[in-house]
């Protein structure tokens, strides 16, 4: 049984979208920690 | 395009510039290290942003950037999905990290826990497993550095491998855990932006539909949802990932170095951020047949595709991404393994009265010594990265049940824990050599689980949790 084209596209695009969110989340957390002086 | 995507001089320039930056940064961060606890555990005070980034970045290794595409190229769709299931290790470790912080407020290493919870026999088995795994991983990372530089820029394998080891040893030596975690944050950003950019370029230049059609026509097995070896690989990889994270001091030392209340959410966030990465890197490999790329070594499929799509820019980008992925894991492993040797062997076995200053000095010597030993093991290019990685599966999967039950149940005794780890590893290795790499972790975990179940069932006494709270580390 082969993975259909639509499922293939959804899988890749969803993974890519999640990957793109990561740097935004990390930078937001860093800014929050920086201003609350809780980096270390 | 020439034989290599990058000029040797460009590759060397990137390595030198990155090397200088990381070492100077490590030195700058190391100024705050006054005690051994500062050096080994960053003062047990790491905030959420750095904690989540280090959990994700450390788990993104050469294995994610080189082996995930390789396995996708070999096992198709299940290769990348199976690899992404390794995120379960981080996700399931989240509640364990919280419990570790609670049970061992003064702990330093995973070895500390096994010694206090199970006693000497189990501790010895655990230390052997930890050392085999740590060296397997260190060697695979060192080799990956050499392979990367050689395949992308034509630089001799030995020079590339030596360069990445010197850089990582350098900044870990100066900055300790603080440098490891801060560089992980920057490396996490580089990795994720880099691989996303390459995947976007592929979608724009080659197209998702075109890749799917080519695979359907020419390589249908890569899209097969019932590829038996691949399905076996998926389950094997889950247990391998769990074993790697649950036992390794890389993850325990992080849990112990995070601020109170941070460990659980940091591992959960790190796991969720890591989950899509093998799918994105695996997708890059699936485009290879469409582009007419058939590399001589399967573990170079990802970099070769990136270089083919974007030429020199792609090659530079993939070079920086993989370099960052290697460094983010290599530094963590150097720091965690040296902590294990310093705390478990030197402090607890050889020199119980060692001063804080001597522990700090010994820890630094250890990092240096580990770097030299890794370099010696990497000199002969002994195996493909995938083979080397999966060999360790037989070892680490045997630790899953003893660690989990050790943290949550009072019924498992040291004798059963030691037997479970030893027998699980032995039979896992039999499976590795007689059946294939894709069953080693499965067999190891199953055997260990059965022995642990027997141990819990036949328990004669209950463990007192207070024994884990060892004053003064």
GROMACS .gro file of C-alpha atoms in nm:
model
  513
    1UNK     CA    1   0.000   0.000   0.000
    2UNK     CA    2   0.149   0.331  -0.110
    3UNK     CA    3   0.127   0.666   0.068
    4UNK     CA    4  -0.111   0.884  -0.141
    5UNK     CA    5   0.017   1.212  -0.285
    6UNK     CA    6  -0.213   1.423  -0.066
    7UNK     CA    7  -0.101   1.252   0.254
    8UNK     CA    8   0.261   1.288   0.144
    9UNK     CA    9   0.215   1.662   0.085
   10UNK     CA   10   0.035   1.713   0.418
   11UNK     CA   11   0.308   1.526   0.606
   12UNK     CA   12   0.591   1.731   0.456
   13UNK     CA   13   0.416   2.069   0.479
   14UNK     CA   14   0.305   2.009   0.839
   15UNK     CA   15   0.660   1.912   0.937
   16UNK     CA   16   0.799   2.219   0.763
   17UNK     CA   17   0.545   2.449   0.928
   18UNK     CA   18   0.632   2.312   1.272
   19UNK     CA   19   1.003   2.358   1.196
   20UNK     CA   20   0.945   2.720   1.104
   21UNK     CA   21   0.769   2.784   1.436
   22UNK     CA   22   1.065   2.663   1.639
   23UNK     CA   23   1.302   2.961   1.597
   24UNK     CA   24   1.015   3.200   1.673
   25UNK     CA   25   0.930   3.013   1.995
   26UNK     CA   26   1.295   2.995   2.102
   27UNK     CA   27   1.360   3.364   2.042
   28UNK     CA   28   1.039   3.461   2.223
   29UNK     CA   29   1.138   3.248   2.523
   30UNK     CA   30   1.485   3.403   2.520
   31UNK     CA   31   1.347   3.757   2.520
   32UNK     CA   32   1.109   3.664   2.806
   33UNK     CA   33   1.394   3.510   3.010
   34UNK     CA   34   1.621   3.805   2.932
   35UNK     CA   35   1.378   4.067   3.060
   36UNK     CA   36   1.281   3.863   3.365
   37UNK     CA   37   1.655   3.801   3.430
   38UNK     CA   38   1.607   3.422   3.438
   39UNK     CA   39   1.840   3.315   3.157
   40UNK     CA   40   2.080   3.161   3.410
   41UNK     CA   41   2.950   2.153  -1.075
   42UNK     CA   42   3.299   2.031  -0.983
   43UNK     CA   43   3.359   1.704  -0.800
   44UNK     CA   44   3.309   1.885  -0.466
   45UNK     CA   45   3.037   2.141  -0.398
   46UNK     CA   46   3.272   2.367  -0.201
   47UNK     CA   47   3.632   2.475  -0.254
   48UNK     CA   48   3.860   2.325   0.008
   49UNK     CA   49   3.960   2.679   0.106
   50UNK     CA   50   3.595   2.783   0.165
   51UNK     CA   51   3.533   2.476   0.382
   52UNK     CA   52   3.845   2.544   0.585
   53UNK     CA   53   3.757   2.912   0.623
   54UNK     CA   54   3.413   2.825   0.764
   55UNK     CA   55   3.565   2.577   1.008
   56UNK     CA   56   3.829   2.824   1.126
   57UNK     CA   57   3.583   3.115   1.167
   58UNK     CA   58   3.329   2.901   1.351
   59UNK     CA   59   3.605   2.749   1.560
   60UNK     CA   60   3.736   3.087   1.673
   61UNK     CA   61   3.385   3.213   1.748
   62UNK     CA   62   3.279   2.912   1.957
   63UNK     CA   63   3.605   2.891   2.153
   64UNK     CA   64   3.607   3.266   2.235
   65UNK     CA   65   3.237   3.249   2.327
   66UNK     CA   66   3.304   2.945   2.549
   67UNK     CA   67   3.591   3.126   2.718
   68UNK     CA   68   3.373   3.432   2.780
   69UNK     CA   69   3.094   3.221   2.931
   70UNK     CA   70   3.341   3.027   3.143
   71UNK     CA   71   3.438   3.341   3.340
   72UNK     CA   72   3.142   3.282   3.574
   73UNK     CA   73   3.249   2.928   3.663
   74UNK     CA   74   3.388   2.947   4.017
   75UNK     CA   75   3.303   2.599   4.149
   76UNK     CA   76   3.282   2.246   4.010
   77UNK     CA   77   2.902   2.272   4.030
   78UNK     CA   78   2.917   2.587   3.813
   79UNK     CA   79   3.134   2.408   3.559
   80UNK     CA   80   2.950   2.073   3.552
   81UNK     CA   81   2.589   2.186   3.602
   82UNK     CA   82   2.591   2.560   3.517
   83UNK     CA   83   2.514   2.637   3.883
   84UNK     CA   84   2.185   2.435   3.856
   85UNK     CA   85   2.021   2.752   3.733
   86UNK     CA   86   1.944   2.726   3.359
   87UNK     CA   87   1.626   2.909   3.245
   88UNK     CA   88   1.349   2.782   3.017
   89UNK     CA   89   1.470   2.926   2.682
   90UNK     CA   90   1.818   2.777   2.703
   91UNK     CA   91   1.681   2.456   2.858
   92UNK     CA   92   1.433   2.391   2.574
   93UNK     CA   93   1.692   2.480   2.309
   94UNK     CA   94   1.960   2.254   2.454
   95UNK     CA   95   1.714   1.961   2.477
   96UNK     CA   96   1.627   2.001   2.111
   97UNK     CA   97   1.972   2.086   1.975
   98UNK     CA   98   2.151   1.805   2.156
   99UNK     CA   99   1.906   1.552   2.013
  100UNK     CA  100   1.966   1.694   1.663
  101UNK     CA  101   2.293   1.525   1.586
  102UNK     CA  102   2.482   1.404   1.285
  103UNK     CA  103   2.238   1.115   1.311
  104UNK     CA  104   1.941   1.342   1.246
  105UNK     CA  105   2.105   1.539   0.969
  106UNK     CA  106   2.297   1.255   0.800
  107UNK     CA  107   2.141   0.926   0.913
  108UNK     CA  108   1.771   1.028   0.894
  109UNK     CA  109   1.810   1.109   0.521
  110UNK     CA  110   2.014   0.789   0.479
  111UNK     CA  111   1.740   0.576   0.639
  112UNK     CA  112   1.471   0.753   0.436
  113UNK     CA  113   1.672   0.674   0.123
  114UNK     CA  114   1.685   0.307   0.231
  115UNK     CA  115   1.348   0.257   0.404
  116UNK     CA  116   1.139   0.528   0.243
  117UNK     CA  117   0.858   0.700   0.424
  118UNK     CA  118   0.891   0.481   0.735
  119UNK     CA  119   1.258   0.575   0.758
  120UNK     CA  120   1.176   0.938   0.831
  121UNK     CA  121   0.859   0.876   1.032
  122UNK     CA  122   1.038   0.607   1.233
  123UNK     CA  123   1.326   0.843   1.298
  124UNK     CA  124   1.093   1.120   1.413
  125UNK     CA  125   0.945   0.880   1.671
  126UNK     CA  126   1.275   0.920   1.856
  127UNK     CA  127   1.115   1.243   1.984
  128UNK     CA  128   0.921   1.016   2.220
  129UNK     CA  129   1.243   0.982   2.417
  130UNK     CA  130   1.246   1.356   2.497
  131UNK     CA  131   0.871   1.372   2.556
  132UNK     CA  132   0.864   1.077   2.795
  133UNK     CA  133   1.178   1.197   2.970
  134UNK     CA  134   0.998   1.522   3.063
  135UNK     CA  135   0.813   1.381   3.369
  136UNK     CA  136   1.120   1.174   3.458
  137UNK     CA  137   1.338   1.487   3.456
  138UNK     CA  138   1.101   1.650   3.704
  139UNK     CA  139   1.120   1.343   3.928
  140UNK     CA  140   1.502   1.326   3.896
  141UNK     CA  141   1.526   1.687   4.014
  142UNK     CA  142   1.299   1.603   4.311
  143UNK     CA  143   1.462   1.273   4.414
  144UNK     CA  144   1.824   1.383   4.364
  145UNK     CA  145   1.844   1.751   4.465
  146UNK     CA  146   2.221   1.716   4.514
  147UNK     CA  147   2.287   1.461   4.237
  148UNK     CA  148   2.538   1.511   3.958
  149UNK     CA  149   2.502   1.215   3.720
  150UNK     CA  150   2.287   0.921   3.610
  151UNK     CA  151   2.562   0.702   3.761
  152UNK     CA  152   2.492   0.863   4.101
  153UNK     CA  153   2.132   0.748   4.073
  154UNK     CA  154   2.214   0.388   3.973
  155UNK     CA  155   2.475   0.357   4.251
  156UNK     CA  156   2.241   0.489   4.520
  157UNK     CA  157   1.929   0.312   4.394
  158UNK     CA  158   2.072  -0.028   4.293
  159UNK     CA  159   2.421  -0.064   4.446
  160UNK     CA  160   2.761  -0.163   4.307
  161UNK     CA  161   2.685  -0.457   4.073
  162UNK     CA  162   2.419  -0.269   3.876
  163UNK     CA  163   2.640   0.041   3.880
  164UNK     CA  164   2.927  -0.146   3.710
  165UNK     CA  165   2.699  -0.285   3.438
  166UNK     CA  166   2.549   0.061   3.391
  167UNK     CA  167   2.888   0.232   3.368
  168UNK     CA  168   3.008  -0.017   3.104
  169UNK     CA  169   2.690   0.044   2.899
  170UNK     CA  170   2.725   0.422   2.942
  171UNK     CA  171   3.089   0.424   2.837
  172UNK     CA  172   3.028   0.201   2.530
  173UNK     CA  173   2.737   0.421   2.426
  174UNK     CA  174   2.922   0.747   2.491
  175UNK     CA  175   3.222   0.635   2.285
  176UNK     CA  176   2.999   0.497   2.008
  177UNK     CA  177   2.825   0.832   1.987
  178UNK     CA  178   3.145   1.037   2.022
  179UNK     CA  179   3.314   0.833   1.746
  180UNK     CA  180   3.011   0.858   1.517
  181UNK     CA  181   3.014   1.237   1.567
  182UNK     CA  182   3.388   1.270   1.509
  183UNK     CA  183   3.364   1.054   1.197
  184UNK     CA  184   3.066   1.252   1.072
  185UNK     CA  185   3.272   1.573   1.099
  186UNK     CA  186   3.547   1.422   0.885
  187UNK     CA  187   3.302   1.273   0.632
  188UNK     CA  188   3.116   1.602   0.600
  189UNK     CA  189   3.424   1.810   0.526
  190UNK     CA  190   3.562   1.551   0.288
  191UNK     CA  191   3.245   1.501   0.088
  192UNK     CA  192   3.156   1.869   0.061
  193UNK     CA  193   3.495   2.030   0.018
  194UNK     CA  194   3.743   1.753  -0.058
  195UNK     CA  195   3.933   1.822   0.262
  196UNK     CA  196   4.107   1.512   0.394
  197UNK     CA  197   3.886   1.313   0.637
  198UNK     CA  198   4.150   1.317   0.910
  199UNK     CA  199   4.194   1.695   0.900
  200UNK     CA  200   3.818   1.762   0.917
  201UNK     CA  201   3.764   1.515   1.198
  202UNK     CA  202   4.056   1.662   1.394
  203UNK     CA  203   3.928   2.019   1.344
  204UNK     CA  204   3.579   1.957   1.481
  205UNK     CA  205   3.716   1.770   1.782
  206UNK     CA  206   3.962   2.050   1.865
  207UNK     CA  207   3.688   2.314   1.842
  208UNK     CA  208   3.438   2.127   2.063
  209UNK     CA  209   3.698   2.023   2.318
  210UNK     CA  210   3.821   2.385   2.322
  211UNK     CA  211   3.500   2.560   2.415
  212UNK     CA  212   3.374   2.283   2.647
  213UNK     CA  213   3.707   2.293   2.830
  214UNK     CA  214   3.685   2.669   2.886
  215UNK     CA  215   3.313   2.714   2.946
  216UNK     CA  216   3.182   2.383   3.084
  217UNK     CA  217   2.806   2.324   3.086
  218UNK     CA  218   2.731   2.697   3.057
  219UNK     CA  219   2.916   2.712   2.723
  220UNK     CA  220   2.758   2.386   2.605
  221UNK     CA  221   2.406   2.512   2.673
  222UNK     CA  222   2.453   2.866   2.539
  223UNK     CA  223   2.615   2.743   2.216
  224UNK     CA  224   2.333   2.487   2.183
  225UNK     CA  225   2.084   2.774   2.176
  226UNK     CA  226   2.256   2.942   1.880
  227UNK     CA  227   2.320   2.608   1.710
  228UNK     CA  228   1.951   2.512   1.746
  229UNK     CA  229   1.852   2.830   1.559
  230UNK     CA  230   2.108   2.769   1.284
  231UNK     CA  231   2.003   2.405   1.239
  232UNK     CA  232   1.632   2.466   1.217
  233UNK     CA  233   1.654   2.770   0.989
  234UNK     CA  234   1.906   2.592   0.763
  235UNK     CA  235   1.713   2.269   0.708
  236UNK     CA  236   1.384   2.454   0.662
  237UNK     CA  237   1.546   2.674   0.396
  238UNK     CA  238   1.680   2.371   0.207
  239UNK     CA  239   1.340   2.198   0.218
  240UNK     CA  240   1.169   2.515   0.090
  241UNK     CA  241   1.415   2.538  -0.196
  242UNK     CA  242   1.344   2.175  -0.285
  243UNK     CA  243   0.968   2.229  -0.287
  244UNK     CA  244   1.008   2.537  -0.506
  245UNK     CA  245   1.261   2.387  -0.745
  246UNK     CA  246   1.151   2.025  -0.771
  247UNK     CA  247   0.795   2.023  -0.634
  248UNK     CA  248   0.618   1.789  -0.393
  249UNK     CA  249   0.396   1.635  -0.662
  250UNK     CA  250   0.689   1.574  -0.892
  251UNK     CA  251   0.887   1.400  -0.616
  252UNK     CA  252   0.587   1.182  -0.527
  253UNK     CA  253   0.523   1.088  -0.891
  254UNK     CA  254   0.885   0.995  -0.949
  255UNK     CA  255   0.894   0.780  -0.636
  256UNK     CA  256   0.565   0.608  -0.731
  257UNK     CA  257   0.696   0.520  -1.075
  258UNK     CA  258   1.063   0.443  -1.014
  259UNK     CA  259   1.097   0.357  -0.641
  260UNK     CA  260   0.751   0.253  -0.515
  261UNK     CA  261   0.897   0.068  -0.216
  262UNK     CA  262   1.001   0.406  -0.068
  263UNK     CA  263   0.634   0.504  -0.041
  264UNK     CA  264   0.522   0.160   0.078
  265UNK     CA  265   0.338   0.176   0.410
  266UNK     CA  266   0.388  -0.198   0.466
  267UNK     CA  267   0.765  -0.223   0.408
  268UNK     CA  268   0.836  -0.501   0.670
  269UNK     CA  269   1.198  -0.415   0.751
  270UNK     CA  270   1.100  -0.047   0.775
  271UNK     CA  271   0.814  -0.115   1.017
  272UNK     CA  272   1.053  -0.322   1.231
  273UNK     CA  273   1.296  -0.031   1.213
  274UNK     CA  274   1.028   0.208   1.341
  275UNK     CA  275   0.970   0.010   1.660
  276UNK     CA  276   1.340  -0.058   1.705
  277UNK     CA  277   1.409   0.313   1.676
  278UNK     CA  278   1.150   0.401   1.940
  279UNK     CA  279   1.314   0.173   2.196
  280UNK     CA  280   1.662   0.281   2.091
  281UNK     CA  281   1.569   0.647   2.141
  282UNK     CA  282   1.411   0.579   2.479
  283UNK     CA  283   1.719   0.386   2.593
  284UNK     CA  284   1.956   0.657   2.472
  285UNK     CA  285   1.779   0.934   2.658
  286UNK     CA  286   1.668   0.751   2.972
  287UNK     CA  287   2.014   0.625   3.064
  288UNK     CA  288   2.253   0.886   2.930
  289UNK     CA  289   2.413   1.139   3.156
  290UNK     CA  290   2.381   1.391   2.872
  291UNK     CA  291   2.012   1.418   2.961
  292UNK     CA  292   2.040   1.364   3.336
  293UNK     CA  293   2.302   1.635   3.378
  294UNK     CA  294   2.077   1.874   3.188
  295UNK     CA  295   1.777   1.789   3.407
  296UNK     CA  296   1.993   1.856   3.714
  297UNK     CA  297   2.129   2.181   3.573
  298UNK     CA  298   1.788   2.337   3.498
  299UNK     CA  299   1.619   2.577   3.740
  300UNK     CA  300   1.348   2.437   3.969
  301UNK     CA  301   1.024   2.389   3.773
  302UNK     CA  302   1.189   2.410   3.430
  303UNK     CA  303   1.291   2.048   3.352
  304UNK     CA  304   0.944   1.911   3.266
  305UNK     CA  305   0.837   2.188   3.028
  306UNK     CA  306   1.185   2.218   2.872
  307UNK     CA  307   1.198   1.851   2.768
  308UNK     CA  308   0.838   1.858   2.649
  309UNK     CA  309   0.900   2.169   2.437
  310UNK     CA  310   1.235   2.035   2.311
  311UNK     CA  311   1.068   1.707   2.205
  312UNK     CA  312   0.787   1.882   2.018
  313UNK     CA  313   1.037   2.108   1.841
  314UNK     CA  314   1.251   1.807   1.746
  315UNK     CA  315   0.964   1.591   1.614
  316UNK     CA  316   0.938   1.737   1.259
  317UNK     CA  317   1.313   1.763   1.194
  318UNK     CA  318   1.378   1.403   1.073
  319UNK     CA  319   1.077   1.435   0.840
  320UNK     CA  320   1.218   1.754   0.690
  321UNK     CA  321   1.570   1.610   0.654
  322UNK     CA  322   1.428   1.279   0.528
  323UNK     CA  323   1.224   1.461   0.267
  324UNK     CA  324   1.546   1.608   0.131
  325UNK     CA  325   1.668   1.251   0.065
  326UNK     CA  326   1.343   1.150  -0.109
  327UNK     CA  327   1.419   1.409  -0.377
  328UNK     CA  328   1.746   1.234  -0.468
  329UNK     CA  329   1.612   0.989  -0.730
  330UNK     CA  330   1.418   1.270  -0.902
  331UNK     CA  331   1.740   1.474  -0.922
  332UNK     CA  332   1.936   1.174  -1.053
  333UNK     CA  333   2.156   1.167  -0.742
  334UNK     CA  334   2.298   0.832  -0.630
  335UNK     CA  335   2.583   0.908  -0.387
  336UNK     CA  336   2.858   0.652  -0.327
  337UNK     CA  337   2.789   0.661   0.049
  338UNK     CA  338   2.423   0.658   0.160
  339UNK     CA  339   2.489   0.875   0.467
  340UNK     CA  340   2.589   1.165   0.240
  341UNK     CA  341   2.255   1.172   0.059
  342UNK     CA  342   2.123   1.482   0.244
  343UNK     CA  343   2.425   1.708   0.186
  344UNK     CA  344   2.458   1.592  -0.175
  345UNK     CA  345   2.095   1.681  -0.256
  346UNK     CA  346   2.124   2.022  -0.085
  347UNK     CA  347   2.439   2.101  -0.280
  348UNK     CA  348   2.278   1.987  -0.606
  349UNK     CA  349   1.970   2.207  -0.558
  350UNK     CA  350   2.141   2.528  -0.448
  351UNK     CA  351   2.498   2.485  -0.569
  352UNK     CA  352   2.760   2.657  -0.357
  353UNK     CA  353   2.502   2.839  -0.139
  354UNK     CA  354   2.330   2.509  -0.056
  355UNK     CA  355   2.662   2.343   0.014
  356UNK     CA  356   2.769   2.625   0.249
  357UNK     CA  357   2.433   2.614   0.426
  358UNK     CA  358   2.431   2.238   0.471
  359UNK     CA  359   2.793   2.255   0.582
  360UNK     CA  360   2.707   2.507   0.856
  361UNK     CA  361   2.390   2.317   0.961
  362UNK     CA  362   2.565   1.982   0.997
  363UNK     CA  363   2.865   2.144   1.161
  364UNK     CA  364   2.629   2.301   1.419
  365UNK     CA  365   2.441   1.973   1.467
  366UNK     CA  366   2.767   1.789   1.528
  367UNK     CA  367   2.901   2.050   1.766
  368UNK     CA  368   2.577   2.073   1.967
  369UNK     CA  369   2.594   1.700   2.044
  370UNK     CA  370   2.969   1.656   2.065
  371UNK     CA  371   3.007   1.927   2.330
  372UNK     CA  372   2.718   1.783   2.534
  373UNK     CA  373   2.863   1.437   2.522
  374UNK     CA  374   3.211   1.554   2.616
  375UNK     CA  375   3.074   1.747   2.913
  376UNK     CA  376   2.836   1.473   3.033
  377UNK     CA  377   3.085   1.188   2.996
  378UNK     CA  378   3.360   1.382   3.170
  379UNK     CA  379   3.114   1.459   3.454
  380UNK     CA  380   3.039   1.088   3.480
  381UNK     CA  381   3.408   0.994   3.499
  382UNK     CA  382   3.487   1.278   3.741
  383UNK     CA  383   3.194   1.221   3.975
  384UNK     CA  384   3.138   0.844   3.957
  385UNK     CA  385   3.492   0.714   3.917
  386UNK     CA  386   3.728   0.981   4.049
  387UNK     CA  387   3.522   1.136   4.329
  388UNK     CA  388   3.322   0.834   4.448
  389UNK     CA  389   3.576   0.555   4.392
  390UNK     CA  390   3.929   0.692   4.382
  391UNK     CA  391   3.941   1.017   4.573
  392UNK     CA  392   3.639   1.072   4.804
  393UNK     CA  393   3.808   1.364   4.983
  394UNK     CA  394   3.897   1.555   4.666
  395UNK     CA  395   3.855   1.931   4.701
  396UNK     CA  396   3.623   2.128   4.477
  397UNK     CA  397   3.927   2.271   4.298
  398UNK     CA  398   4.070   1.923   4.226
  399UNK     CA  399   3.733   1.805   4.091
  400UNK     CA  400   3.720   2.105   3.859
  401UNK     CA  401   4.075   2.040   3.739
  402UNK     CA  402   4.014   1.666   3.693
  403UNK     CA  403   3.692   1.736   3.499
  404UNK     CA  404   3.887   1.954   3.255
  405UNK     CA  405   4.159   1.688   3.211
  406UNK     CA  406   3.881   1.439   3.141
  407UNK     CA  407   3.736   1.651   2.861
  408UNK     CA  408   4.082   1.674   2.708
  409UNK     CA  409   4.144   1.299   2.750
  410UNK     CA  410   3.807   1.207   2.599
  411UNK     CA  411   3.882   1.430   2.301
  412UNK     CA  412   4.218   1.258   2.243
  413UNK     CA  413   4.066   0.907   2.279
  414UNK     CA  414   3.783   0.990   2.040
  415UNK     CA  415   4.037   1.121   1.790
  416UNK     CA  416   4.235   0.795   1.811
  417UNK     CA  417   3.921   0.582   1.758
  418UNK     CA  418   3.815   0.800   1.465
  419UNK     CA  419   4.147   0.767   1.282
  420UNK     CA  420   4.041   0.447   1.102
  421UNK     CA  421   3.703   0.503   0.934
  422UNK     CA  422   3.552   0.189   1.080
  423UNK     CA  423   3.182   0.177   0.989
  424UNK     CA  424   2.901   0.369   0.827
  425UNK     CA  425   2.735   0.609   1.069
  426UNK     CA  426   2.409   0.412   1.074
  427UNK     CA  427   2.580   0.082   1.156
  428UNK     CA  428   2.782   0.236   1.437
  429UNK     CA  429   2.476   0.406   1.581
  430UNK     CA  430   2.256   0.096   1.579
  431UNK     CA  431   2.522  -0.123   1.739
  432UNK     CA  432   2.477   0.085   2.056
  433UNK     CA  433   2.101   0.012   2.049
  434UNK     CA  434   2.156  -0.330   2.204
  435UNK     CA  435   2.328  -0.165   2.501
  436UNK     CA  436   2.107   0.131   2.579
  437UNK     CA  437   1.765  -0.031   2.534
  438UNK     CA  438   1.845  -0.269   2.821
  439UNK     CA  439   1.850   0.029   3.061
  440UNK     CA  440   1.496   0.155   2.990
  441UNK     CA  441   1.310  -0.060   3.247
  442UNK     CA  442   1.572  -0.044   3.525
  443UNK     CA  443   1.575   0.337   3.497
  444UNK     CA  444   1.197   0.384   3.480
  445UNK     CA  445   1.124   0.134   3.757
  446UNK     CA  446   1.414   0.271   3.959
  447UNK     CA  447   1.256   0.617   3.951
  448UNK     CA  448   0.895   0.517   4.010
  449UNK     CA  449   0.885   0.179   4.186
  450UNK     CA  450   1.039   0.075   4.517
  451UNK     CA  451   1.018  -0.296   4.436
  452UNK     CA  452   1.302  -0.358   4.188
  453UNK     CA  453   1.627  -0.462   4.357
  454UNK     CA  454   1.987  -0.407   4.242
  455UNK     CA  455   2.045  -0.774   4.154
  456UNK     CA  456   1.755  -0.790   3.911
  457UNK     CA  457   1.843  -0.450   3.763
  458UNK     CA  458   2.202  -0.563   3.697
  459UNK     CA  459   2.085  -0.893   3.546
  460UNK     CA  460   1.826  -0.715   3.329
  461UNK     CA  461   2.085  -0.476   3.183
  462UNK     CA  462   2.351  -0.746   3.128
  463UNK     CA  463   2.118  -1.009   2.976
  464UNK     CA  464   1.930  -0.750   2.767
  465UNK     CA  465   2.256  -0.620   2.620
  466UNK     CA  466   2.392  -0.973   2.554
  467UNK     CA  467   2.082  -1.101   2.376
  468UNK     CA  468   2.037  -0.769   2.193
  469UNK     CA  469   2.386  -0.812   2.050
  470UNK     CA  470   2.302  -1.170   1.946
  471UNK     CA  471   2.000  -1.026   1.759
  472UNK     CA  472   2.217  -0.755   1.603
  473UNK     CA  473   2.462  -1.007   1.455
  474UNK     CA  474   2.219  -1.292   1.374
  475UNK     CA  475   1.911  -1.103   1.250
  476UNK     CA  476   1.995  -0.741   1.179
  477UNK     CA  477   2.052  -0.400   1.336
  478UNK     CA  478   1.679  -0.327   1.331
  479UNK     CA  479   1.599  -0.583   1.606
  480UNK     CA  480   1.889  -0.518   1.849
  481UNK     CA  481   1.711  -0.259   2.065
  482UNK     CA  482   1.378  -0.446   2.050
  483UNK     CA  483   1.527  -0.772   2.180
  484UNK     CA  484   1.738  -0.592   2.440
  485UNK     CA  485   1.440  -0.400   2.578
  486UNK     CA  486   1.212  -0.708   2.579
  487UNK     CA  487   1.461  -0.929   2.765
  488UNK     CA  488   1.540  -0.657   3.016
  489UNK     CA  489   1.168  -0.592   3.066
  490UNK     CA  490   1.094  -0.958   3.139
  491UNK     CA  491   1.370  -0.979   3.400
  492UNK     CA  492   1.256  -0.653   3.562
  493UNK     CA  493   0.896  -0.781   3.573
  494UNK     CA  494   1.020  -1.093   3.749
  495UNK     CA  495   1.218  -0.876   3.992
  496UNK     CA  496   0.918  -0.659   4.077
  497UNK     CA  497   0.697  -0.967   4.122
  498UNK     CA  498   0.946  -1.142   4.352
  499UNK     CA  499   1.045  -0.831   4.551
  500UNK     CA  500   1.141  -0.906   4.912
  501UNK     CA  501   1.190  -0.547   5.032
  502UNK     CA  502   1.101  -0.191   4.940
  503UNK     CA  503   1.353   0.082   4.858
  504UNK     CA  504   1.364   0.394   5.076
  505UNK     CA  505   1.363   0.705   4.852
  506UNK     CA  506   1.552   0.904   5.118
  507UNK     CA  507   1.866   0.707   5.031
  508UNK     CA  508   1.885   0.898   4.700
  509UNK     CA  509   1.925   1.235   4.873
  510UNK     CA  510   2.301   1.220   4.917
  511UNK     CA  511   2.435   1.532   5.090
  512UNK     CA  512   2.723   1.716   4.926
  513UNK     CA  513   2.691   1.540   4.587
   0.00000   0.00000   0.00000
